[in-house]
Amino acid sequence: MAIGVTHLVHAFEATAALGLLPVRPRLLALGEPTHGEEALLDLRNELFRHLVEEEGYRTIAVESDCLRALVVDDYVTTGTGTLDRAMEHGFSHGWGASAANRDLVRWMRARNHGRPASERVHFAGVDGPLEMTGAASPGRALAALHGYLAARVEADLLPCTGGELASLLGPDERWTEPAAMTDPARSVGRSAEAVRLQVLADDLVALLAEQTPHLLAATSREDWDRARLYGRTATGLLRYHHWMADTSPARMTRLVGLRDRMMARNLLALAARGPALVHAHNSHLQREKSSMNMGGRPLEWWSAGALVSARLGEEYAFLATALGTIRHRGVDTPPPDTLEGLLYALPEERCLAGTPRLAAALGPARLRPRSSPWFGYAPLDPEGLSGADGILFLKDVLPG
């Protein structure tokens, strides 16, 4: 079978990625089938450098807290703070400890040094302030949005004072209670204060939209964009906490779906600013529905990639990454009748294939899904090839 598709698969070079696509996308999404492998992040860095230097891309967005990422963006664009501070405070999920992420941030700062603002590269996070164990308080985002508006619009237009927000929010610990993820009764998300905050957050976001002409004249577009980010994040977190307090069978489906919806809103905002490379798990970027089992219950929801693709069409492109072996994780040579096995039989260590032509060449040939002994690695579903524009394959992933 490998012989029949050899002519459709090429050794990976960063310059070839856009050649698979009918148009240059505003969002080029590069997925990964597992987290924490430095080889995948090194490859991402290689692709981003090419896109910046040869294709005019100016932003990279990663699967990390969108508010924390502002610390990294300030560092790489203006030199605010230090590299160590950016890595410690600018990433969520522990990604700041990655050597490849550190290399990326260092390269971005070096490239921006001495360049005009219009030529600087930016760093963004697409994830909400969420972890598997819970969600952050909406306090930071609400306070930042209120502060931006209070400094620029008439006080009578504001729906509340900063003091009222602080009183309703209370201490962060009310919102970050770890037990709330498994016990809805421990969540503050449907309290009278939370309900009132949802109304105020919506009113603040509406005021931000209504005052757009004035605000763009009175402040920089970057500050206005950040205010919109604070608004998206505040309303998203309040909605997430609302569903954490739910007791219906739909609770977990709504929570995982809300996370991807927050990602999609951030991605669409980035697309409006110019071409960007996005890096996250394949399951967040694919055009197909995402699925998982949690506590014995199957969950299905539309991924961020599916939501964005529905809006952007060909201006959204998705390259999925598949792997041959990750031996240090117990993932050995893939069986020959799997998609990974088909690609593993080819001589290239890193290769790239356009999925429409690959799917057509396979025709009626049936490839079975690959199983993985390691929960952290999600093989590609050969039935879902149409959900990606291309596949980037790494034959062997070694420890970082």
mmCIF file of C-alpha atoms in Angstrom:
data_model
loop_
_atom_site.group_PDB
_atom_site.id
_atom_site.type_symbol
_atom_site.label_atom_id
_atom_site.label_comp_id
_atom_site.label_asym_id
_atom_site.label_seq_id
_atom_site.Cartn_x
_atom_site.Cartn_y
_atom_site.Cartn_z
ATOM 1 C CA MET A 1 0.000 0.000 0.000
ATOM 2 C CA ALA A 2 2.878 2.382 0.783
ATOM 3 C CA ILE A 3 4.140 2.100 -2.780
ATOM 4 C CA GLY A 4 0.854 3.437 -4.103
ATOM 5 C CA VAL A 5 1.050 6.659 -2.109
ATOM 6 C CA THR A 6 4.784 7.298 -2.211
ATOM 7 C CA HIS A 7 4.406 9.993 -4.857
ATOM 8 C CA LEU A 8 1.920 11.868 -2.654
ATOM 9 C CA VAL A 9 4.221 12.093 0.359
ATOM 10 C CA HIS A 10 7.179 14.437 0.532
ATOM 11 C CA ALA A 11 9.993 14.987 2.988
ATOM 12 C CA PHE A 12 8.905 17.756 5.328
ATOM 13 C CA GLU A 13 10.292 21.213 4.763
ATOM 14 C CA ALA A 14 8.690 24.295 6.281
ATOM 15 C CA THR A 15 8.557 25.852 2.817
ATOM 16 C CA ALA A 16 6.239 23.068 1.598
ATOM 17 C CA ALA A 17 3.464 23.467 4.178
ATOM 18 C CA LEU A 18 1.574 26.247 2.411
ATOM 19 C CA GLY A 19 2.047 24.504 -0.928
ATOM 20 C CA LEU A 20 -0.578 21.950 0.082
ATOM 21 C CA LEU A 21 -3.276 24.603 0.333
ATOM 22 C CA PRO A 22 -5.396 26.307 -2.348
ATOM 23 C CA VAL A 23 -4.983 29.732 -0.687
ATOM 24 C CA ARG A 24 -2.766 31.175 2.009
ATOM 25 C CA PRO A 25 -4.865 30.859 5.177
ATOM 26 C CA ARG A 26 -5.346 33.555 7.793
ATOM 27 C CA LEU A 27 -5.137 30.796 10.394
ATOM 28 C CA LEU A 28 -2.756 27.916 9.771
ATOM 29 C CA ALA A 29 -3.450 25.383 12.513
ATOM 30 C CA LEU A 30 -0.738 22.847 13.332
ATOM 31 C CA GLY A 31 -2.025 20.082 15.566
ATOM 32 C CA GLU A 32 -0.189 17.667 17.801
ATOM 33 C CA PRO A 33 -1.418 14.227 18.913
ATOM 34 C CA THR A 34 0.172 14.482 22.351
ATOM 35 C CA HIS A 35 1.472 17.162 24.674
ATOM 36 C CA GLY A 36 4.886 17.548 26.218
ATOM 37 C CA GLU A 37 7.175 16.238 23.466
ATOM 38 C CA GLU A 38 9.920 18.735 22.657
ATOM 39 C CA ALA A 39 10.385 17.370 19.131
ATOM 40 C CA LEU A 40 6.894 18.539 18.199
ATOM 41 C CA LEU A 41 7.517 22.010 19.601
ATOM 42 C CA ASP A 42 10.864 22.254 17.802
ATOM 43 C CA LEU A 43 9.069 21.472 14.553
ATOM 44 C CA ARG A 44 6.445 24.125 15.347
ATOM 45 C CA ASN A 45 9.217 26.667 15.951
ATOM 46 C CA GLU A 46 10.840 25.799 12.629
ATOM 47 C CA LEU A 47 7.585 26.302 10.778
ATOM 48 C CA PHE A 48 6.831 29.582 12.543
ATOM 49 C CA ARG A 49 10.248 31.046 11.737
ATOM 50 C CA HIS A 50 9.680 30.271 8.050
ATOM 51 C CA LEU A 51 6.185 31.760 8.088
ATOM 52 C CA VAL A 52 7.504 34.951 9.676
ATOM 53 C CA GLU A 53 10.577 35.378 7.512
ATOM 54 C CA GLU A 54 9.146 34.296 4.168
ATOM 55 C CA GLU A 55 5.344 34.521 4.335
ATOM 56 C CA GLY A 56 4.589 37.612 6.407
ATOM 57 C CA TYR A 57 2.971 35.869 9.373
ATOM 58 C CA ARG A 58 3.229 37.908 12.564
ATOM 59 C CA THR A 59 1.527 35.891 15.331
ATOM 60 C CA ILE A 60 1.861 32.514 16.955
ATOM 61 C CA ALA A 61 -0.918 31.260 19.217
ATOM 62 C CA VAL A 62 -0.525 28.259 21.490
ATOM 63 C CA GLU A 63 -2.769 26.146 23.706
ATOM 64 C CA SER A 64 -2.197 28.202 26.830
ATOM 65 C CA ASP A 65 -4.079 30.691 29.020
ATOM 66 C CA CYS A 66 -4.957 33.722 26.898
ATOM 67 C CA LEU A 67 -4.490 36.159 29.809
ATOM 68 C CA ARG A 68 -1.174 34.744 30.964
ATOM 69 C CA ALA A 69 0.059 34.955 27.368
ATOM 70 C CA LEU A 70 -0.103 38.755 27.592
ATOM 71 C CA VAL A 71 2.990 38.591 29.819
ATOM 72 C CA VAL A 72 4.885 36.815 27.039
ATOM 73 C CA ASP A 73 3.592 39.185 24.375
ATOM 74 C CA ASP A 74 4.697 42.220 26.387
ATOM 75 C CA TYR A 75 8.146 40.706 26.760
ATOM 76 C CA VAL A 76 8.669 39.750 23.115
ATOM 77 C CA THR A 77 7.255 43.005 21.715
ATOM 78 C CA THR A 78 8.631 45.622 24.118
ATOM 79 C CA GLY A 79 11.127 43.850 26.379
ATOM 80 C CA THR A 80 8.947 44.302 29.464
ATOM 81 C CA GLY A 81 10.173 42.018 32.245
ATOM 82 C CA THR A 82 12.657 39.198 31.719
ATOM 83 C CA LEU A 83 12.745 35.900 29.877
ATOM 84 C CA ASP A 84 12.541 34.020 33.168
ATOM 85 C CA ARG A 85 9.464 35.995 34.217
ATOM 86 C CA ALA A 86 7.796 35.418 30.854
ATOM 87 C CA MET A 87 8.320 31.678 31.130
ATOM 88 C CA GLU A 88 7.179 31.489 34.754
ATOM 89 C CA HIS A 89 4.102 33.706 34.518
ATOM 90 C CA GLY A 90 3.221 33.692 30.811
ATOM 91 C CA PHE A 91 2.179 30.050 30.325
ATOM 92 C CA SER A 92 -0.421 27.721 31.812
ATOM 93 C CA HIS A 93 -0.506 23.892 31.996
ATOM 94 C CA GLY A 94 3.203 23.871 32.955
ATOM 95 C CA TRP A 95 4.273 24.765 29.393
ATOM 96 C CA GLY A 96 6.700 27.413 30.674
ATOM 97 C CA ALA A 97 9.167 24.684 31.672
ATOM 98 C CA SER A 98 9.591 23.571 28.045
ATOM 99 C CA ALA A 99 13.004 24.217 26.486
ATOM 100 C CA ALA A 100 11.398 24.589 23.053
ATOM 101 C CA ASN A 101 8.929 27.171 24.347
ATOM 102 C CA ARG A 102 11.825 29.062 25.898
ATOM 103 C CA ASP A 103 13.685 28.948 22.580
ATOM 104 C CA LEU A 104 10.590 30.329 20.832
ATOM 105 C CA VAL A 105 10.189 33.245 23.235
ATOM 106 C CA ARG A 106 13.906 34.052 23.102
ATOM 107 C CA TRP A 107 13.877 34.038 19.278
ATOM 108 C CA MET A 108 10.795 36.261 19.115
ATOM 109 C CA ARG A 109 12.333 38.824 21.465
ATOM 110 C CA ALA A 110 15.596 38.863 19.500
ATOM 111 C CA ARG A 111 13.766 39.290 16.200
ATOM 112 C CA ASN A 112 11.614 42.144 17.481
ATOM 113 C CA HIS A 113 14.484 44.100 18.970
ATOM 114 C CA GLY A 114 14.887 47.369 17.092
ATOM 115 C CA ARG A 115 12.022 46.743 14.669
ATOM 116 C CA PRO A 116 9.041 49.080 14.207
ATOM 117 C CA ALA A 117 5.762 47.993 15.804
ATOM 118 C CA SER A 118 4.255 47.041 12.439
ATOM 119 C CA GLU A 119 6.964 44.408 11.876
ATOM 120 C CA ARG A 120 7.013 42.824 15.325
ATOM 121 C CA VAL A 121 5.851 39.285 15.927
ATOM 122 C CA HIS A 122 3.255 38.601 18.617
ATOM 123 C CA PHE A 123 2.540 35.788 21.025
ATOM 124 C CA ALA A 124 -0.983 34.746 22.036
ATOM 125 C CA GLY A 125 -2.742 32.078 24.045
ATOM 126 C CA VAL A 126 -5.951 30.578 22.694
ATOM 127 C CA ASP A 127 -7.096 28.670 25.776
ATOM 128 C CA GLY A 128 -9.218 30.127 28.515
ATOM 129 C CA PRO A 129 -7.866 30.430 32.087
ATOM 130 C CA LEU A 130 -8.852 26.804 32.605
ATOM 131 C CA GLU A 131 -7.203 23.676 33.932
ATOM 132 C CA MET A 132 -8.488 20.114 34.143
ATOM 133 C CA THR A 133 -9.186 20.684 37.832
ATOM 134 C CA GLY A 134 -11.208 23.872 37.477
ATOM 135 C CA ALA A 135 -11.455 27.418 36.213
ATOM 136 C CA ALA A 136 -10.038 30.755 37.297
ATOM 137 C CA SER A 137 -12.035 33.547 38.862
ATOM 138 C CA PRO A 138 -13.450 36.022 36.318
ATOM 139 C CA GLY A 139 -12.174 38.804 38.565
ATOM 140 C CA ARG A 140 -8.992 39.694 36.713
ATOM 141 C CA ALA A 141 -10.716 39.941 33.333
ATOM 142 C CA LEU A 142 -13.696 41.886 34.702
ATOM 143 C CA ALA A 143 -11.515 44.350 36.603
ATOM 144 C CA ALA A 144 -9.315 44.951 33.555
ATOM 145 C CA LEU A 145 -12.301 45.503 31.267
ATOM 146 C CA HIS A 146 -13.987 47.840 33.761
ATOM 147 C CA GLY A 147 -10.753 49.776 34.292
ATOM 148 C CA TYR A 148 -10.248 50.250 30.555
ATOM 149 C CA LEU A 149 -13.772 51.611 30.124
ATOM 150 C CA ALA A 150 -13.797 53.706 33.306
ATOM 151 C CA ALA A 151 -10.732 55.617 32.100
ATOM 152 C CA ARG A 152 -12.290 56.438 28.718
ATOM 153 C CA VAL A 153 -16.079 56.767 28.886
ATOM 154 C CA GLU A 154 -18.463 58.822 30.988
ATOM 155 C CA ALA A 155 -19.061 57.352 34.426
ATOM 156 C CA ASP A 156 -22.846 57.451 33.932
ATOM 157 C CA LEU A 157 -22.528 54.919 31.099
ATOM 158 C CA LEU A 158 -20.896 52.277 33.264
ATOM 159 C CA PRO A 159 -23.303 49.642 34.618
ATOM 160 C CA CYS A 160 -21.468 49.425 37.949
ATOM 161 C CA THR A 161 -18.494 50.659 39.923
ATOM 162 C CA GLY A 162 -15.255 48.804 40.430
ATOM 163 C CA GLY A 163 -16.173 48.449 44.081
ATOM 164 C CA GLU A 164 -19.452 46.743 43.236
ATOM 165 C CA LEU A 165 -17.621 44.257 41.014
ATOM 166 C CA ALA A 166 -15.118 43.485 43.765
ATOM 167 C CA SER A 167 -17.895 42.970 46.310
ATOM 168 C CA LEU A 168 -19.791 40.582 44.047
ATOM 169 C CA LEU A 169 -16.661 38.654 43.112
ATOM 170 C CA GLY A 170 -15.331 38.142 46.612
ATOM 171 C CA PRO A 171 -12.061 36.250 47.094
ATOM 172 C CA ASP A 172 -10.699 34.188 44.199
ATOM 173 C CA GLU A 173 -10.900 31.054 46.339
ATOM 174 C CA ARG A 174 -14.692 31.083 45.957
ATOM 175 C CA TRP A 175 -14.246 30.452 42.232
ATOM 176 C CA THR A 176 -11.235 28.156 42.231
ATOM 177 C CA GLU A 177 -12.550 25.603 44.750
ATOM 178 C CA PRO A 178 -11.040 22.306 43.419
ATOM 179 C CA ALA A 179 -13.970 20.191 44.620
ATOM 180 C CA ALA A 180 -16.357 22.093 42.331
ATOM 181 C CA MET A 181 -15.145 20.177 39.276
ATOM 182 C CA THR A 182 -16.627 16.941 40.612
ATOM 183 C CA ASP A 183 -19.280 18.348 42.974
ATOM 184 C CA PRO A 184 -21.625 20.943 41.410
ATOM 185 C CA ALA A 185 -22.871 21.914 44.849
ATOM 186 C CA ARG A 186 -19.425 23.339 45.637
ATOM 187 C CA SER A 187 -19.521 25.719 42.667
ATOM 188 C CA VAL A 188 -20.343 29.411 43.053
ATOM 189 C CA GLY A 189 -21.430 29.582 39.418
ATOM 190 C CA ARG A 190 -25.195 29.897 40.021
ATOM 191 C CA SER A 191 -25.139 32.024 43.145
ATOM 192 C CA ALA A 192 -27.015 35.333 43.176
ATOM 193 C CA GLU A 193 -23.675 37.131 42.897
ATOM 194 C CA ALA A 194 -22.630 35.120 39.849
ATOM 195 C CA VAL A 195 -25.961 35.742 38.123
ATOM 196 C CA ARG A 196 -25.601 39.478 38.718
ATOM 197 C CA LEU A 197 -22.015 39.380 37.433
ATOM 198 C CA GLN A 198 -23.161 37.743 34.194
ATOM 199 C CA VAL A 199 -25.513 40.660 33.556
ATOM 200 C CA LEU A 200 -22.837 43.234 34.379
ATOM 201 C CA ALA A 201 -20.238 41.481 32.223
ATOM 202 C CA ASP A 202 -22.630 41.455 29.267
ATOM 203 C CA ASP A 203 -23.345 45.152 29.826
ATOM 204 C CA LEU A 204 -19.634 45.995 29.930
ATOM 205 C CA VAL A 205 -18.982 44.049 26.717
ATOM 206 C CA ALA A 206 -21.928 45.789 25.067
ATOM 207 C CA LEU A 207 -20.623 49.200 26.173
ATOM 208 C CA LEU A 208 -17.209 48.349 24.746
ATOM 209 C CA ALA A 209 -18.836 47.565 21.381
ATOM 210 C CA GLU A 210 -21.077 50.643 21.440
ATOM 211 C CA GLN A 211 -18.139 52.959 22.128
ATOM 212 C CA THR A 212 -15.822 51.459 19.497
ATOM 213 C CA PRO A 213 -15.356 54.628 17.366
ATOM 214 C CA HIS A 214 -14.554 56.742 20.414
ATOM 215 C CA LEU A 215 -12.290 54.120 21.985
ATOM 216 C CA LEU A 216 -10.274 53.570 18.819
ATOM 217 C CA ALA A 217 -9.733 57.323 18.582
ATOM 218 C CA ALA A 218 -8.816 57.627 22.261
ATOM 219 C CA THR A 219 -6.545 54.621 22.617
ATOM 220 C CA SER A 220 -4.418 52.216 20.615
ATOM 221 C CA ARG A 221 -5.954 49.355 18.697
ATOM 222 C CA GLU A 222 -3.806 46.985 20.726
ATOM 223 C CA ASP A 223 -5.360 48.257 23.979
ATOM 224 C CA TRP A 224 -8.836 47.970 22.446
ATOM 225 C CA ASP A 225 -8.095 44.413 21.289
ATOM 226 C CA ARG A 226 -6.967 43.528 24.798
ATOM 227 C CA ALA A 227 -10.151 44.991 26.275
ATOM 228 C CA ARG A 228 -12.140 42.768 23.928
ATOM 229 C CA LEU A 229 -10.060 39.805 25.091
ATOM 230 C CA TYR A 230 -10.891 40.664 28.700
ATOM 231 C CA GLY A 231 -14.573 40.822 27.767
ATOM 232 C CA ARG A 232 -14.537 37.448 25.968
ATOM 233 C CA THR A 233 -12.690 35.854 28.839
ATOM 234 C CA ALA A 234 -14.912 37.282 31.569
ATOM 235 C CA THR A 235 -18.154 36.211 29.907
ATOM 236 C CA GLY A 236 -16.672 32.831 28.995
ATOM 237 C CA LEU A 237 -15.521 32.148 32.545
ATOM 238 C CA LEU A 238 -18.850 33.173 34.040
ATOM 239 C CA ARG A 239 -20.642 30.838 31.647
ATOM 240 C CA TYR A 240 -18.180 28.052 32.462
ATOM 241 C CA HIS A 241 -18.741 28.490 36.197
ATOM 242 C CA HIS A 242 -22.496 28.539 35.573
ATOM 243 C CA TRP A 243 -22.276 25.081 34.032
ATOM 244 C CA MET A 244 -19.924 23.812 36.732
ATOM 245 C CA ALA A 245 -22.865 24.302 39.088
ATOM 246 C CA ASP A 246 -25.213 22.305 36.841
ATOM 247 C CA THR A 247 -26.463 18.909 37.964
ATOM 248 C CA SER A 248 -27.887 17.627 34.674
ATOM 249 C CA PRO A 249 -26.328 14.846 32.536
ATOM 250 C CA ALA A 250 -25.276 17.520 30.030
ATOM 251 C CA ARG A 251 -22.875 19.153 32.495
ATOM 252 C CA MET A 252 -19.542 17.765 31.249
ATOM 253 C CA THR A 253 -20.521 18.017 27.591
ATOM 254 C CA ARG A 254 -21.301 21.673 28.102
ATOM 255 C CA LEU A 255 -18.024 22.293 29.917
ATOM 256 C CA VAL A 256 -15.773 20.726 27.273
ATOM 257 C CA GLY A 257 -17.799 22.437 24.541
ATOM 258 C CA LEU A 258 -17.502 25.812 26.276
ATOM 259 C CA ARG A 259 -13.728 25.459 26.455
ATOM 260 C CA ASP A 260 -13.501 24.973 22.696
ATOM 261 C CA ARG A 261 -15.944 27.816 22.121
ATOM 262 C CA MET A 262 -13.673 30.122 24.131
ATOM 263 C CA MET A 263 -10.752 28.941 22.004
ATOM 264 C CA ALA A 264 -12.717 29.563 18.801
ATOM 265 C CA ARG A 265 -13.612 33.122 19.813
ATOM 266 C CA ASN A 266 -9.951 33.856 20.512
ATOM 267 C CA LEU A 267 -8.910 32.356 17.175
ATOM 268 C CA LEU A 268 -11.434 34.410 15.225
ATOM 269 C CA ALA A 269 -10.162 37.565 16.932
ATOM 270 C CA LEU A 270 -6.600 36.671 15.902
ATOM 271 C CA ALA A 271 -7.698 36.008 12.329
ATOM 272 C CA ALA A 272 -9.138 39.519 12.143
ATOM 273 C CA ARG A 273 -5.691 40.945 12.935
ATOM 274 C CA GLY A 274 -3.720 39.077 10.286
ATOM 275 C CA PRO A 275 -2.244 35.669 9.426
ATOM 276 C CA ALA A 276 -1.272 33.524 12.411
ATOM 277 C CA LEU A 277 0.095 30.073 13.167
ATOM 278 C CA VAL A 278 -1.934 28.201 15.783
ATOM 279 C CA HIS A 279 -0.557 25.240 17.709
ATOM 280 C CA ALA A 280 -2.722 23.003 19.890
ATOM 281 C CA HIS A 281 -3.869 19.416 20.217
ATOM 282 C CA ASN A 282 -5.287 17.836 17.067
ATOM 283 C CA SER A 283 -8.614 17.360 18.851
ATOM 284 C CA HIS A 284 -9.018 21.117 19.346
ATOM 285 C CA LEU A 285 -8.118 22.034 15.766
ATOM 286 C CA GLN A 286 -9.807 19.326 13.685
ATOM 287 C CA ARG A 287 -12.902 20.028 11.613
ATOM 288 C CA GLU A 288 -14.656 16.932 12.918
ATOM 289 C CA LYS A 289 -16.475 16.592 16.216
ATOM 290 C CA SER A 290 -14.253 15.868 19.194
ATOM 291 C CA SER A 291 -15.042 12.997 21.526
ATOM 292 C CA MET A 292 -13.803 11.432 24.735
ATOM 293 C CA ASN A 293 -14.933 9.180 27.544
ATOM 294 C CA MET A 294 -15.079 10.707 30.993
ATOM 295 C CA GLY A 295 -16.162 8.659 33.963
ATOM 296 C CA GLY A 296 -17.608 6.022 31.648
ATOM 297 C CA ARG A 297 -19.750 8.578 29.824
ATOM 298 C CA PRO A 298 -19.066 9.327 26.125
ATOM 299 C CA LEU A 299 -18.840 13.050 25.341
ATOM 300 C CA GLU A 300 -19.066 14.694 21.915
ATOM 301 C CA TRP A 301 -18.712 18.382 21.070
ATOM 302 C CA TRP A 302 -17.667 20.633 18.210
ATOM 303 C CA SER A 303 -13.975 21.503 18.328
ATOM 304 C CA ALA A 304 -12.589 25.015 18.080
ATOM 305 C CA GLY A 305 -11.291 24.149 14.610
ATOM 306 C CA ALA A 306 -14.739 23.078 13.454
ATOM 307 C CA LEU A 307 -16.290 26.292 14.751
ATOM 308 C CA VAL A 308 -13.614 28.483 13.158
ATOM 309 C CA SER A 309 -13.631 26.595 9.863
ATOM 310 C CA ALA A 310 -17.390 27.096 9.601
ATOM 311 C CA ARG A 311 -16.781 30.848 9.755
ATOM 312 C CA LEU A 312 -13.551 31.224 7.762
ATOM 313 C CA GLY A 313 -13.813 28.517 5.095
ATOM 314 C CA GLU A 314 -10.570 28.211 3.126
ATOM 315 C CA GLU A 315 -8.961 30.896 5.281
ATOM 316 C CA TYR A 316 -8.675 28.230 7.979
ATOM 317 C CA ALA A 317 -6.308 25.332 7.284
ATOM 318 C CA PHE A 318 -5.444 22.413 9.530
ATOM 319 C CA LEU A 319 -2.318 20.273 9.413
ATOM 320 C CA ALA A 320 -2.645 17.265 11.700
ATOM 321 C CA THR A 321 0.465 15.645 13.141
ATOM 322 C CA ALA A 322 0.823 11.873 13.432
ATOM 323 C CA LEU A 323 3.654 9.908 15.000
ATOM 324 C CA GLY A 324 5.321 6.563 14.447
ATOM 325 C CA THR A 325 7.009 5.679 17.717
ATOM 326 C CA ILE A 326 7.348 7.341 21.111
ATOM 327 C CA ARG A 327 9.267 4.480 22.655
ATOM 328 C CA HIS A 328 9.949 6.253 25.940
ATOM 329 C CA ARG A 329 6.146 6.352 26.363
ATOM 330 C CA GLY A 330 5.612 2.743 25.333
ATOM 331 C CA VAL A 331 4.337 3.599 21.827
ATOM 332 C CA ASP A 332 6.146 1.192 19.486
ATOM 333 C CA THR A 333 6.163 0.574 15.727
ATOM 334 C CA PRO A 334 2.638 1.027 14.342
ATOM 335 C CA PRO A 335 0.889 -1.933 12.657
ATOM 336 C CA PRO A 336 1.114 -1.805 8.829
ATOM 337 C CA ASP A 337 -2.665 -1.657 8.366
ATOM 338 C CA THR A 338 -2.972 1.670 10.211
ATOM 339 C CA LEU A 339 -2.464 5.173 8.826
ATOM 340 C CA GLU A 340 0.645 5.597 10.956
ATOM 341 C CA GLY A 341 1.923 2.214 9.788
ATOM 342 C CA LEU A 342 1.418 3.204 6.146
ATOM 343 C CA LEU A 343 3.483 6.343 6.647
ATOM 344 C CA TYR A 344 6.058 4.582 8.833
ATOM 345 C CA ALA A 345 6.912 2.259 5.939
ATOM 346 C CA LEU A 346 8.127 5.225 3.880
ATOM 347 C CA PRO A 347 11.814 6.190 4.043
ATOM 348 C CA GLU A 348 11.402 9.793 5.205
ATOM 349 C CA GLU A 349 11.958 10.601 8.878
ATOM 350 C CA ARG A 350 9.607 13.583 8.562
ATOM 351 C CA CYS A 351 7.081 13.767 5.771
ATOM 352 C CA LEU A 352 4.092 15.802 4.645
ATOM 353 C CA ALA A 353 1.052 14.701 2.667
ATOM 354 C CA GLY A 354 -2.071 16.444 1.442
ATOM 355 C CA THR A 355 -5.022 14.521 2.845
ATOM 356 C CA PRO A 356 -7.514 15.003 -0.022
ATOM 357 C CA ARG A 357 -5.153 13.363 -2.523
ATOM 358 C CA LEU A 358 -4.035 10.789 0.027
ATOM 359 C CA ALA A 359 -7.630 9.791 0.796
ATOM 360 C CA ALA A 360 -8.409 9.552 -2.936
ATOM 361 C CA ALA A 361 -5.350 7.366 -3.553
ATOM 362 C CA LEU A 362 -6.292 4.996 -0.743
ATOM 363 C CA GLY A 363 -9.712 4.557 -2.311
ATOM 364 C CA PRO A 364 -11.602 1.612 -0.839
ATOM 365 C CA ALA A 365 -8.570 0.406 1.119
ATOM 366 C CA ARG A 366 -9.543 0.157 4.762
ATOM 367 C CA LEU A 367 -7.086 1.261 7.405
ATOM 368 C CA ARG A 368 -7.973 0.427 10.965
ATOM 369 C CA PRO A 369 -7.542 2.948 13.783
ATOM 370 C CA ARG A 370 -4.330 2.504 15.710
ATOM 371 C CA SER A 371 -4.565 1.771 19.406
ATOM 372 C CA SER A 372 -2.169 3.362 21.866
ATOM 373 C CA PRO A 373 -0.903 1.873 25.120
ATOM 374 C CA TRP A 374 -0.312 5.379 26.430
ATOM 375 C CA PHE A 375 -3.348 7.492 27.261
ATOM 376 C CA GLY A 376 -1.500 10.693 26.372
ATOM 377 C CA TYR A 377 -1.161 9.854 22.664
ATOM 378 C CA ALA A 378 -4.185 10.081 20.373
ATOM 379 C CA PRO A 379 -3.601 8.404 16.961
ATOM 380 C CA LEU A 380 -5.361 9.834 13.917
ATOM 381 C CA ASP A 381 -8.631 8.273 12.850
ATOM 382 C CA PRO A 382 -8.204 7.218 9.194
ATOM 383 C CA GLU A 383 -11.940 7.801 8.697
ATOM 384 C CA GLY A 384 -11.436 11.461 9.545
ATOM 385 C CA LEU A 385 -8.856 12.342 6.888
ATOM 386 C CA SER A 386 -11.268 14.824 5.323
ATOM 387 C CA GLY A 387 -11.120 16.907 8.485
ATOM 388 C CA ALA A 388 -7.508 17.921 7.828
ATOM 389 C CA ASP A 389 -5.815 19.604 4.869
ATOM 390 C CA GLY A 390 -2.576 17.763 5.426
ATOM 391 C CA ILE A 391 -0.719 15.319 7.649
ATOM 392 C CA LEU A 392 2.715 15.954 9.071
ATOM 393 C CA PHE A 393 4.316 12.666 10.104
ATOM 394 C CA LEU A 394 7.312 12.131 12.394
ATOM 395 C CA LYS A 395 8.657 8.586 12.266
ATOM 396 C CA ASP A 396 10.335 8.480 15.674
ATOM 397 C CA VAL A 397 9.989 10.893 18.573
ATOM 398 C CA LEU A 398 12.911 10.806 20.997
ATOM 399 C CA PRO A 399 12.994 12.118 24.568
ATOM 400 C CA GLY A 400 13.540 15.875 24.794
#
